[in-house]
Coordinates of C-alpha atoms in Angstrom, one line a residue:
X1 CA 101.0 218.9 53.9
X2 CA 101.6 215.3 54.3
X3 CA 105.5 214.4 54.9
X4 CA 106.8 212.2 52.3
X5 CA 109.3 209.4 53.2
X6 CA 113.5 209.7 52.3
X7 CA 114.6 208.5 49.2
X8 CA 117.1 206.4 51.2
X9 CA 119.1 203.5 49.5
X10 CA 118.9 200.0 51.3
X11 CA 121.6 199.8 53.9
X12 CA 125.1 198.8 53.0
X13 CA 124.6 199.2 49.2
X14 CA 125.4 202.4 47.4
X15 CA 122.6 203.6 44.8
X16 CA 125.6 203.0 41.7
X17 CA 125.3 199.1 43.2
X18 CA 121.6 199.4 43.6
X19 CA 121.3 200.4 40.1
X20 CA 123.5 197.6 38.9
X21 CA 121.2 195.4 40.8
X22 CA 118.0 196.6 39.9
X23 CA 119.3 197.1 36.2
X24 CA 119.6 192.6 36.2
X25 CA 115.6 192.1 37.2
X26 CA 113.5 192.1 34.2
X27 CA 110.9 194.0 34.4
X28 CA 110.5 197.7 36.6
X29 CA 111.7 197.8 40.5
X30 CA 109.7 201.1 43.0
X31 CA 108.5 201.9 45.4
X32 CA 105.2 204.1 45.3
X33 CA 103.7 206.4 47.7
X34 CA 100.3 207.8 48.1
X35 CA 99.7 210.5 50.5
X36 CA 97.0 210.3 53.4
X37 CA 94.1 212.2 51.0
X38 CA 95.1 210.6 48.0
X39 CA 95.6 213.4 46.3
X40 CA 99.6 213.3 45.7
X41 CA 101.9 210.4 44.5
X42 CA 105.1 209.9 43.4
X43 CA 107.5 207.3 43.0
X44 CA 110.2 207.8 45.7
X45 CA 112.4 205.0 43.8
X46 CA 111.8 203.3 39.5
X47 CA 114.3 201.6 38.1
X48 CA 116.3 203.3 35.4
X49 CA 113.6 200.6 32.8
X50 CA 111.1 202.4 33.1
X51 CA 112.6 205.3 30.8
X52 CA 113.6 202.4 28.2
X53 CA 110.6 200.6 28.3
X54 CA 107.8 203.4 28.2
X55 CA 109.9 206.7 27.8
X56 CA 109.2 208.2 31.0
X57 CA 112.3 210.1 33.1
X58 CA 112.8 208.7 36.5
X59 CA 113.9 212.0 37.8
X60 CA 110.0 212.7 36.8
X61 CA 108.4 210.2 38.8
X62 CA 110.3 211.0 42.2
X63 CA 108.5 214.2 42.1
X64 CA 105.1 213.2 40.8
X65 CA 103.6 209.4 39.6
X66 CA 101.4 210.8 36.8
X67 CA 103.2 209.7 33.8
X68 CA 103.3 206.3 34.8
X69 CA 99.5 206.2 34.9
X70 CA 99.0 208.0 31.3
X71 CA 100.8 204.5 29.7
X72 CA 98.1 202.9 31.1
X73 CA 94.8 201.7 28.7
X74 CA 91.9 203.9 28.6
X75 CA 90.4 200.3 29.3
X76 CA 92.2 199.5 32.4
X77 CA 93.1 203.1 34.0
X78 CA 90.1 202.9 36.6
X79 CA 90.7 199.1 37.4
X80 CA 94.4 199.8 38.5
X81 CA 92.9 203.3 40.5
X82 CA 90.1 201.1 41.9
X83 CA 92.8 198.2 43.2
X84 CA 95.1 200.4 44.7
X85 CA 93.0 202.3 46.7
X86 CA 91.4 198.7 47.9
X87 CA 95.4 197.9 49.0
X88 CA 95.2 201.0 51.0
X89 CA 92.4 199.9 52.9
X90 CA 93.0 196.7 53.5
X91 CA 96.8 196.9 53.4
X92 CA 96.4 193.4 51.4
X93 CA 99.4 192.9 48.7
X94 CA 98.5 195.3 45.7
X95 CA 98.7 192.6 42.7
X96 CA 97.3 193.7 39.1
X97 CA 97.6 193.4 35.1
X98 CA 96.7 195.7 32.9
X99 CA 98.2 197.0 29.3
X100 CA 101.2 199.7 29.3
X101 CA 101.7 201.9 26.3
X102 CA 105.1 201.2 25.2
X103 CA 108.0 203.8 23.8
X104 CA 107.0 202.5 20.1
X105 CA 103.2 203.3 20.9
X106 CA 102.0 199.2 21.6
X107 CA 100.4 198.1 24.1
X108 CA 101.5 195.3 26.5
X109 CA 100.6 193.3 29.0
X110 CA 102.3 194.2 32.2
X111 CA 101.7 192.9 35.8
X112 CA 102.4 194.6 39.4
X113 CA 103.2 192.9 42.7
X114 CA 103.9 194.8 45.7
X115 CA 103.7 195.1 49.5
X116 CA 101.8 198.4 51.3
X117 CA 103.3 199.9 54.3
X118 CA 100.9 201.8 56.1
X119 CA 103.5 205.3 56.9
X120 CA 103.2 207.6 60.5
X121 CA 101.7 210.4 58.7
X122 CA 98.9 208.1 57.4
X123 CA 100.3 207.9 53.6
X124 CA 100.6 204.7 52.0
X125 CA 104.1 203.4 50.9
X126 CA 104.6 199.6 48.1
X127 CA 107.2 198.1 47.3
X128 CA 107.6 195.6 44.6
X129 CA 108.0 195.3 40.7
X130 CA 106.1 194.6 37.4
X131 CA 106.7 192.8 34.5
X132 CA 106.2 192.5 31.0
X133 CA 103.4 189.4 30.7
X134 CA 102.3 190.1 27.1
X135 CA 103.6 186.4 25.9
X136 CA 101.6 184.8 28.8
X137 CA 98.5 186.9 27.8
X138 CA 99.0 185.5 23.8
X139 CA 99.2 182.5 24.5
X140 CA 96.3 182.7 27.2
X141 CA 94.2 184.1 24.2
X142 CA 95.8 181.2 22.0
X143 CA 94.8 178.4 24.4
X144 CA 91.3 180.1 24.6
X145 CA 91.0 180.5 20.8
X146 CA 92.1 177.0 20.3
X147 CA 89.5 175.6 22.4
X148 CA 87.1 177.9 21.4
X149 CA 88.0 176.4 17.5
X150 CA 88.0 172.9 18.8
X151 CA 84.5 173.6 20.6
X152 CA 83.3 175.1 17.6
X153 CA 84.3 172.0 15.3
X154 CA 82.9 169.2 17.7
X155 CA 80.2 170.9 17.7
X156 CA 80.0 171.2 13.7
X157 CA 80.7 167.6 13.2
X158 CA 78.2 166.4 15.9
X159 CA 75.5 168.8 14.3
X160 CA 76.7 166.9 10.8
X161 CA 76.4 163.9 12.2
X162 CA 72.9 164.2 13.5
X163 CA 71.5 165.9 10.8
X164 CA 73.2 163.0 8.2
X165 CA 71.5 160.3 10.6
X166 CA 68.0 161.9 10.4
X167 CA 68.3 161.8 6.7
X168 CA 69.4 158.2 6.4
X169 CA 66.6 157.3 8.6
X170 CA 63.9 159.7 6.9
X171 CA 60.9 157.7 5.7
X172 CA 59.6 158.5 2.4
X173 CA 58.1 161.6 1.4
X174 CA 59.4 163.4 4.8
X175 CA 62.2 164.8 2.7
X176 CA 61.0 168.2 3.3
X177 CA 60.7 168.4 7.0
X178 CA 64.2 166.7 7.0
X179 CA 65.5 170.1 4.8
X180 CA 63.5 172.4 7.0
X181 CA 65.6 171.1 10.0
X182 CA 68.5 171.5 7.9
X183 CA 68.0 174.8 7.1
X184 CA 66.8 175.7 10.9
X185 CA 69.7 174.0 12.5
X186 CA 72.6 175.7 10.2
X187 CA 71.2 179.2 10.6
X188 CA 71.1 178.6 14.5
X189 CA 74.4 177.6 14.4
X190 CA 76.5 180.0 12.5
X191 CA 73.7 183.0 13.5
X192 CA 72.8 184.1 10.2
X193 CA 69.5 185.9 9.4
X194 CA 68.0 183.4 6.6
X195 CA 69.3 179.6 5.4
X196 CA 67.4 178.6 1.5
X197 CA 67.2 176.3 -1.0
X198 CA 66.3 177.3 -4.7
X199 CA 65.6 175.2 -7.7
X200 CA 66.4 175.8 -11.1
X201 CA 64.3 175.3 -13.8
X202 CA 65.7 172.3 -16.4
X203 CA 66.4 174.9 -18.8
X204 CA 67.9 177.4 -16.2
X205 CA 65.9 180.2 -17.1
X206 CA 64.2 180.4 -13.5
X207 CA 64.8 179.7 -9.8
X208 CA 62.7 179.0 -7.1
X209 CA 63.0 179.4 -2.7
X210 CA 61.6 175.8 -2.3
X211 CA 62.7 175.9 1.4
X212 CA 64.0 179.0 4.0
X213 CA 64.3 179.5 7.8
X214 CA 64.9 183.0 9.5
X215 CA 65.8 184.4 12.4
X216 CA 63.3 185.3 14.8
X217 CA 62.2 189.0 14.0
X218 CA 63.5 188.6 10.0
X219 CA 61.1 188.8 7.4
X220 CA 60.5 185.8 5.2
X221 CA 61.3 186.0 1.6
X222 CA 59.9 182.8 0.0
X223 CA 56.6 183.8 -1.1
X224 CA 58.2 186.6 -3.5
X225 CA 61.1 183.8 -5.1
X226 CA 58.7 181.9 -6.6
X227 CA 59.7 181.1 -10.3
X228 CA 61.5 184.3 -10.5
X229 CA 63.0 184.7 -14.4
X230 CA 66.8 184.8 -14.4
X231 CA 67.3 186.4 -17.4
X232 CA 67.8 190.2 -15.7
X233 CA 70.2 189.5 -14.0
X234 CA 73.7 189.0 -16.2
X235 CA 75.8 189.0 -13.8
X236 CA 74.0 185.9 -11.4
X237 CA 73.6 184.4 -14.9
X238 CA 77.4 183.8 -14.8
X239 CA 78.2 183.0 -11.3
X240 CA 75.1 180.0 -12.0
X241 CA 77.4 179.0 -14.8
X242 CA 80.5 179.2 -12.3
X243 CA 78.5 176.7 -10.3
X244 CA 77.7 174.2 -12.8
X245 CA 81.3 174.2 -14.4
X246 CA 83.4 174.5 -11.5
X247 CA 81.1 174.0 -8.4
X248 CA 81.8 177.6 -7.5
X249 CA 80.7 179.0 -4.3
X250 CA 79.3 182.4 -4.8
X251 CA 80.4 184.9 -1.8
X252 CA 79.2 188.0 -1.3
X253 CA 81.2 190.1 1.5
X254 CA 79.2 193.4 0.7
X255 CA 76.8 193.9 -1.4
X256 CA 77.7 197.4 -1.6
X257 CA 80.9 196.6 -3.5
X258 CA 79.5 194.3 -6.7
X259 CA 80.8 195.2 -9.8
X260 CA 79.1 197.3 -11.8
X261 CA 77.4 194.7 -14.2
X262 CA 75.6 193.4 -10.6
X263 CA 73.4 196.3 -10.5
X264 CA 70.4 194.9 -11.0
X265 CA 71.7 191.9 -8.0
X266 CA 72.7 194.5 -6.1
X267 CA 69.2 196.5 -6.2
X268 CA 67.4 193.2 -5.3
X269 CA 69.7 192.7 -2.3
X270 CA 69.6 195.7 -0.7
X271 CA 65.8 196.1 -1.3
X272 CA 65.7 192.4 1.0
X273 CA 68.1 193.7 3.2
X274 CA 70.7 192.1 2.4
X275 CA 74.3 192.4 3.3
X276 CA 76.5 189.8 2.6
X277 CA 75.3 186.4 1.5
X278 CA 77.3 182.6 0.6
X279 CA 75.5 180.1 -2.2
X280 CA 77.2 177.0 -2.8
X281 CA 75.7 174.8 -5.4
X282 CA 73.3 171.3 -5.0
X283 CA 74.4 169.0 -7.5
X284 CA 72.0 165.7 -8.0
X285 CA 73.2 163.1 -10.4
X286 CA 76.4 165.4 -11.3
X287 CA 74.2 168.4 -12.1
X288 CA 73.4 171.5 -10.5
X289 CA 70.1 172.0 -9.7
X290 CA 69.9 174.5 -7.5
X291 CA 71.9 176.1 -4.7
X292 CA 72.0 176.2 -0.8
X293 CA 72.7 179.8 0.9
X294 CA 73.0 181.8 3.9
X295 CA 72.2 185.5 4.5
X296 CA 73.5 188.0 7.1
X297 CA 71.3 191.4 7.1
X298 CA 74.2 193.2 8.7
X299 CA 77.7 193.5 8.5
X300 CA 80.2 190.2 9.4
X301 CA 83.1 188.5 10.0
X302 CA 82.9 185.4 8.3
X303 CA 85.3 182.3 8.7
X304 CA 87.7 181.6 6.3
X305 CA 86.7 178.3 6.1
X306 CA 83.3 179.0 5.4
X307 CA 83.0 178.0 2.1
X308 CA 84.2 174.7 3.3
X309 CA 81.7 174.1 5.7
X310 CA 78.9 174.8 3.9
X311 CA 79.8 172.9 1.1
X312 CA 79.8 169.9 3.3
X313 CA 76.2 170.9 4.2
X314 CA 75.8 171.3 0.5
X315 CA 77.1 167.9 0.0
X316 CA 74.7 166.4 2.7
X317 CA 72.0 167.6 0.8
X318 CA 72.9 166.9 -2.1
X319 CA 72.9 163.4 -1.0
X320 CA 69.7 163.1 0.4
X321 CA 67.8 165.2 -2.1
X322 CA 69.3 162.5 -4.6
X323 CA 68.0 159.6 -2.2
X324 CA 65.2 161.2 -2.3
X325 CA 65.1 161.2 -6.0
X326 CA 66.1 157.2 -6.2
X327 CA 63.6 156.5 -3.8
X328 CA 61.3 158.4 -6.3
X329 CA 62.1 156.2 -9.0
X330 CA 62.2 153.0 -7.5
X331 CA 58.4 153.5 -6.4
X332 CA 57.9 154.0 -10.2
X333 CA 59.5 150.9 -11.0
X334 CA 57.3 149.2 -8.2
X335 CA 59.2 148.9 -5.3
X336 CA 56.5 148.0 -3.2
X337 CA 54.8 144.4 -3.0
X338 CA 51.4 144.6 -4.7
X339 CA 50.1 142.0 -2.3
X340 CA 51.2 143.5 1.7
X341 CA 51.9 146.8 0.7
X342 CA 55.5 146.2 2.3
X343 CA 58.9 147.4 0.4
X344 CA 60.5 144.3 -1.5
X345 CA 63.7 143.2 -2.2
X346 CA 64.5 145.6 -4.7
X347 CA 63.7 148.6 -2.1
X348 CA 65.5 146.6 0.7
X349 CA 68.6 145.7 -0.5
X350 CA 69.8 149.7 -1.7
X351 CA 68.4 150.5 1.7
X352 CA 69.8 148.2 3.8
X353 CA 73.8 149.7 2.0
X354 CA 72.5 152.9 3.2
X355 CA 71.7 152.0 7.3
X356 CA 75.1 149.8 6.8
X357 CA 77.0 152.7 5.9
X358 CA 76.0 154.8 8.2
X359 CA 76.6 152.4 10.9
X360 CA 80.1 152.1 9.4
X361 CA 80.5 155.9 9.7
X362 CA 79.7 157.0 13.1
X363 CA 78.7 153.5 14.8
X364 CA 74.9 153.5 14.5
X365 CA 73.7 149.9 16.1
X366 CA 71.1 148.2 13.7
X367 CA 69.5 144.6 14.2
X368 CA 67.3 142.7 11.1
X369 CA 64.8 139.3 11.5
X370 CA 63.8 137.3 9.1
X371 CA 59.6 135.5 10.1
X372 CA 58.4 132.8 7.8
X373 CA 55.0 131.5 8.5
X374 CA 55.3 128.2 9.9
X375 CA 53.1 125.4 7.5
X376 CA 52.0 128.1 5.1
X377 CA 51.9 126.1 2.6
X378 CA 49.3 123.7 4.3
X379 CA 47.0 126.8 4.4
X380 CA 47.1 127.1 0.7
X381 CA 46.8 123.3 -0.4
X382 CA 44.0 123.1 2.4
X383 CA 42.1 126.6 2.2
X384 CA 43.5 127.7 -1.2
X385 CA 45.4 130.7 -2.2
X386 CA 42.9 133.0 -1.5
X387 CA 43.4 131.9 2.4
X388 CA 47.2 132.2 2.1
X389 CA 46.8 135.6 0.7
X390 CA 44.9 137.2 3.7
X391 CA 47.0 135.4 6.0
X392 CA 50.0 136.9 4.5
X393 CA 48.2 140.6 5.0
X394 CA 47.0 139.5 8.3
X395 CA 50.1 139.4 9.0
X396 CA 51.5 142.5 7.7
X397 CA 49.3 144.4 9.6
X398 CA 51.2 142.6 12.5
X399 CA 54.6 143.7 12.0
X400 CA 53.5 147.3 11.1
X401 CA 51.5 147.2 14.4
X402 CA 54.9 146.2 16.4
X403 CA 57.2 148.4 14.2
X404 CA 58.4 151.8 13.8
X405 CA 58.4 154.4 11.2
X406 CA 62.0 154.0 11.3
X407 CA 62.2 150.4 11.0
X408 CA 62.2 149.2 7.3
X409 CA 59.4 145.9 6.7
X410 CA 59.9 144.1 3.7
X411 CA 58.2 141.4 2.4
X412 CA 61.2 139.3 1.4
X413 CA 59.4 136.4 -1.0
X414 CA 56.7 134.1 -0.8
X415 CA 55.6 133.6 3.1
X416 CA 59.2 135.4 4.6
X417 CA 59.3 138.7 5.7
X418 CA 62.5 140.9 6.6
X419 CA 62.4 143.8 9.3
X420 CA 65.0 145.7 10.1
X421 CA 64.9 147.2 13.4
X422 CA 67.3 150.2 13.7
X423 CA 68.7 151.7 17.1
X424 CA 68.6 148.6 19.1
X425 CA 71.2 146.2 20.5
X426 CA 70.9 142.1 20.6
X427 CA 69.0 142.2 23.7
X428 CA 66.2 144.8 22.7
X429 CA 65.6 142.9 19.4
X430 CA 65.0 139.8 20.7
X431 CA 62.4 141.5 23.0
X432 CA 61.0 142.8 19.7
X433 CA 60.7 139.7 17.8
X434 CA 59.3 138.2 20.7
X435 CA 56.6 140.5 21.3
X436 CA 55.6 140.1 17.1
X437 CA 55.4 136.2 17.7
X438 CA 53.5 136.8 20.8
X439 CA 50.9 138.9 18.7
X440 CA 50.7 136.6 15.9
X441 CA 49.3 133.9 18.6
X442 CA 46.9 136.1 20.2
X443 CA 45.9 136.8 17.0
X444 CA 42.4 135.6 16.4
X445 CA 42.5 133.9 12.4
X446 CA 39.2 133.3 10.7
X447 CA 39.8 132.6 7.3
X448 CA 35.9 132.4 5.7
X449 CA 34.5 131.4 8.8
X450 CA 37.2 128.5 9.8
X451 CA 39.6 129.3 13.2
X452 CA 42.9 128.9 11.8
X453 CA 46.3 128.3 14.6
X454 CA 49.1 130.6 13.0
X455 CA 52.7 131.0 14.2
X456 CA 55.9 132.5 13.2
X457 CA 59.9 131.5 13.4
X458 CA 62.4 133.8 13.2
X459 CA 66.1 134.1 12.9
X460 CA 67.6 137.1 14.3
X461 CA 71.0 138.8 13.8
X462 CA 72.5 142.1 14.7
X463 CA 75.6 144.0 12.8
X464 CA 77.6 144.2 15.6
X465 CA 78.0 140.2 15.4
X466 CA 79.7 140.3 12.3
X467 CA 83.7 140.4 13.3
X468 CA 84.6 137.5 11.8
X469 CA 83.4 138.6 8.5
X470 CA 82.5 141.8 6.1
X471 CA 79.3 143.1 7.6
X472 CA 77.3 143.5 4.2
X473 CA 73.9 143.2 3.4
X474 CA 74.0 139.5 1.7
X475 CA 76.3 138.6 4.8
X476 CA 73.6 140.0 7.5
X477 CA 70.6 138.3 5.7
X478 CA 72.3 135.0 5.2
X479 CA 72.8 134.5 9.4
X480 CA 69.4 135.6 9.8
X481 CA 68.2 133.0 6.7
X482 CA 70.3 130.3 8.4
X483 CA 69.0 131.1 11.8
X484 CA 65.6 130.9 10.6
X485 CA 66.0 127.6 9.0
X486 CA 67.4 126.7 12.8
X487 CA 64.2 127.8 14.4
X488 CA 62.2 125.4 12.0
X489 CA 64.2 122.5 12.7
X490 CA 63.7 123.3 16.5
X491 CA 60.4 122.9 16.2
X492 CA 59.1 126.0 14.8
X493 CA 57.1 129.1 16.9
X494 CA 60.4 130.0 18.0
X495 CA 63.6 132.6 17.9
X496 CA 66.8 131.6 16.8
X497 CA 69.5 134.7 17.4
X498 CA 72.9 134.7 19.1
X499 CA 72.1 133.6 22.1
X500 CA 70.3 130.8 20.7
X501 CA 66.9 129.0 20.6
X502 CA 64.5 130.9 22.3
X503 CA 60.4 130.8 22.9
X504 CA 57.3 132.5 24.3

């Protein structure tokens, strides 16, 4: 059997003074030995701690190191094993953390330093200490639980932010893609199995799935929740009320545990798999038309705040299914000029608010140009109004050739026509404006049969000019008005923009 070193006291100090010593050092003071063949330890001298921290007798441990290793977690017992063994063959410091089951049955974060001596016999002596680190490990998990809550709402408010830019910027009639990506992008990111919209009925006797996204592998429930009658189910009945009256969000932790008067809900829901579900309502115009929801098939933690969240998703959509609904009605009330085709003032001006306020809000950059048609009215004294008119949809098919989708081309009155050109700084929009004018002289004019010479001016401004003055809608068109009239007294066939006079 493997010799097993003295349990000698340092020289000069008696053990009573060693105790004393050892007694002032927070944490646990040993040394621990580990014969040749590993298969006996003990600790040859613990610190008298030990026994008030984690209930074990010192007297105990000089014979055999075993109860000191059944505090240790299930979790961590075979890393600490696994490290020690690697300090015996590299006789490299033996340095380790790992939880300790405390006298009161917690667990604690502990950490162990120590020095190996390599003994005669071939056993393995350390000496050193460990110490309680549990507040270092709380507030290790509280650093990475606060950045893992400010990664999480960054993230949220970009993903807001992009999804409120693509609906400022939709064009009419995409509404519905815009709500798919909605739908696609909120069930990515909190991981839920399916993201919806229903629509009620005007007289709330139906609902409809009008839009859903799931999960890969998650079967799709849309075709099924088309006009399905609410009257069965009492209980949904109410909560719809709750919604109206009170903008209520409905949340469902378990379906398992709805009251008794959701029995029919609660049928429906497990036969789609449901688990636990949130519905917040969709108001338009102050009234509830429907409700935006998430489903999880399987148990969850939710966040506490995640009623909150979604009814700011709630409230996006609201606001661009309500767009939606003025754009809707403006087209009924002719928003469009009968002439070009183009949107008119009373479609501009509401939409030019909108790209305005969303620069406001997260800094969007936005540009607008006003073109006349230099000596129009020589065309229609000359050639008639007949001319003028083709000229003016000659034109039009100019700027829509040189335009985006998400531009917005208005025909602003009589020969003046208003573009404005989103995403784009002072420099890009002069390149823009440029290029139109450079395609309205390449242009090749035959009005019945005669070669007529067209050109355009233009007065160009962008939002980010306006620091001297409320950037508003009547502000922005007024420079680009006045700058207009500056390219016609210039000479006309020219730019006017902050830079100044400018031509092809």
């Amino acid at each position: 059997m493997a010799s097993q070193p003295d349990d000698e006291q340092p020289e000069g100090l008696s053990a009573r003074f060693f105790q004393k010593l050892a007694s002032g050092v927070p944490g646990v003071l040993f040394t621990y030995w580990l014969s040749a063949d590993h298969q006996s330890h003990r600790y040859p001298y613990v610190s008298d701690q030990v026994k008030e921290l984690f209930g074990v007798e010192p007297q105990k441990l000089r014979e055999n190191a075993d109860s000191v290793f059944r505090v240790i977690h299930p979790d961590d017992a075979a890393g600490v094993g696994e490290s020690i063994l690697h300090s015996v063959r590299t006789l490299q410091p033996w340095c380790y953390r790992a939880r300790l089951r405390m006298k009161n049955g917690e667990y604690q974060w502990y950490e162990a330093h120590s020095v190996p001596e390599r003994q005669p016999d071939g056993s393995t002596l350390w000496y050193g200490q460990f110490h309680n680190i549990q507040h270092y490990k709380e507030l290790e998990q509280h650093l990475r639980d606060s950045e893992a809550e400010f990664s999480f709402q960054a993230g949220f408010q970009k993903l807001i932010a992009r999804l409120s830019s693509e609906f400022i910027h939709l064009g009419f009639g995409s509404i519905d893609d815009c709500i798919d990506e909605l739908l696609r992008s909120i069930g990515a990111f909190f991981s839920v199995d399916r993201a919806y919209v229903y629509a009620f009925s005007p007289d709330l006797a139906t609902m409809t799935n009008t839009h859903e996204w799931c999960a890969p592998g998650v079967p799709s429930l849309m075709a099924d929740q088309q006009a399905v009658p609410i009257d069965d189910f009492r209980w949904w009945q109410q909560q719809i009320r709750l919604m109206e009256s009170q903008s209520q969000v409905v949340f469902i932790e378990d379906t398992a545990d709805l009251p008794p008067e959701a029995e029919n809900e609660r049928a429906l829901l497990e036969q789609q798999g449901v688990s636990s579900m949130f519905c917040v309502p969709v108001r338009i115009r102050g009234q509830v038309m429907g409700f935006f929801g998430v489903d999880s098939l399987s148990r969850r933690s939710w966040r506490r705040d995640m009623a909150d969240l979604l009814i700011i998703v709630s409230g996006l959509l609201s606001g661009a299914l309500e767009r939606n609904r003025l754009e809707e009605d403006l087209l009924n009330q002719s928003i469009r000029d009968p002439l070009t085709g183009l949107h008119n003032r009373r479609y501009l001006m509401p939409r030019l608010d909108e790209i305005l306020a969303a620069s406001n809000r997260h800094g969007d950059r936005f540009c607008l140009a006003m073109f006349d048609i230099d000596h129009f009215k020589r065309i229609n004294d000359n050639l008639g109004h007949l001319a003028g008119d083709q000229v003016l949809m000659r034109f039009t098919d100019v700027l829509l050739a040189h335009t985006r989708t998400t531009d917005v081309v208005s025909r602003f009155g009589g020969e003046e026509f208003l573009v404005v050109f989103t995403g784009v700084t002072e420099r890009g929009v002069q390149t823009l404006v440029m290029r139109i004018m450079e395609a309205v002289r390449e242009e090749e004019w035959l009005v019945d049969g005669k070669a007529l010479t067209v050109t355009v001016s233009a007065g160009a401004v962008c939002v980010s000019e306006l620091t001297d003055e409320p950037a508003t809608p009547e502000a922005l068109i007024a420079r680009a008005d006045d700058r207009l009239y500056q390219a016609k007294d210039g000479g006309r066939d020219c730019l006017v923009d902050a830079s100044g006079l400018s031509r092809i």
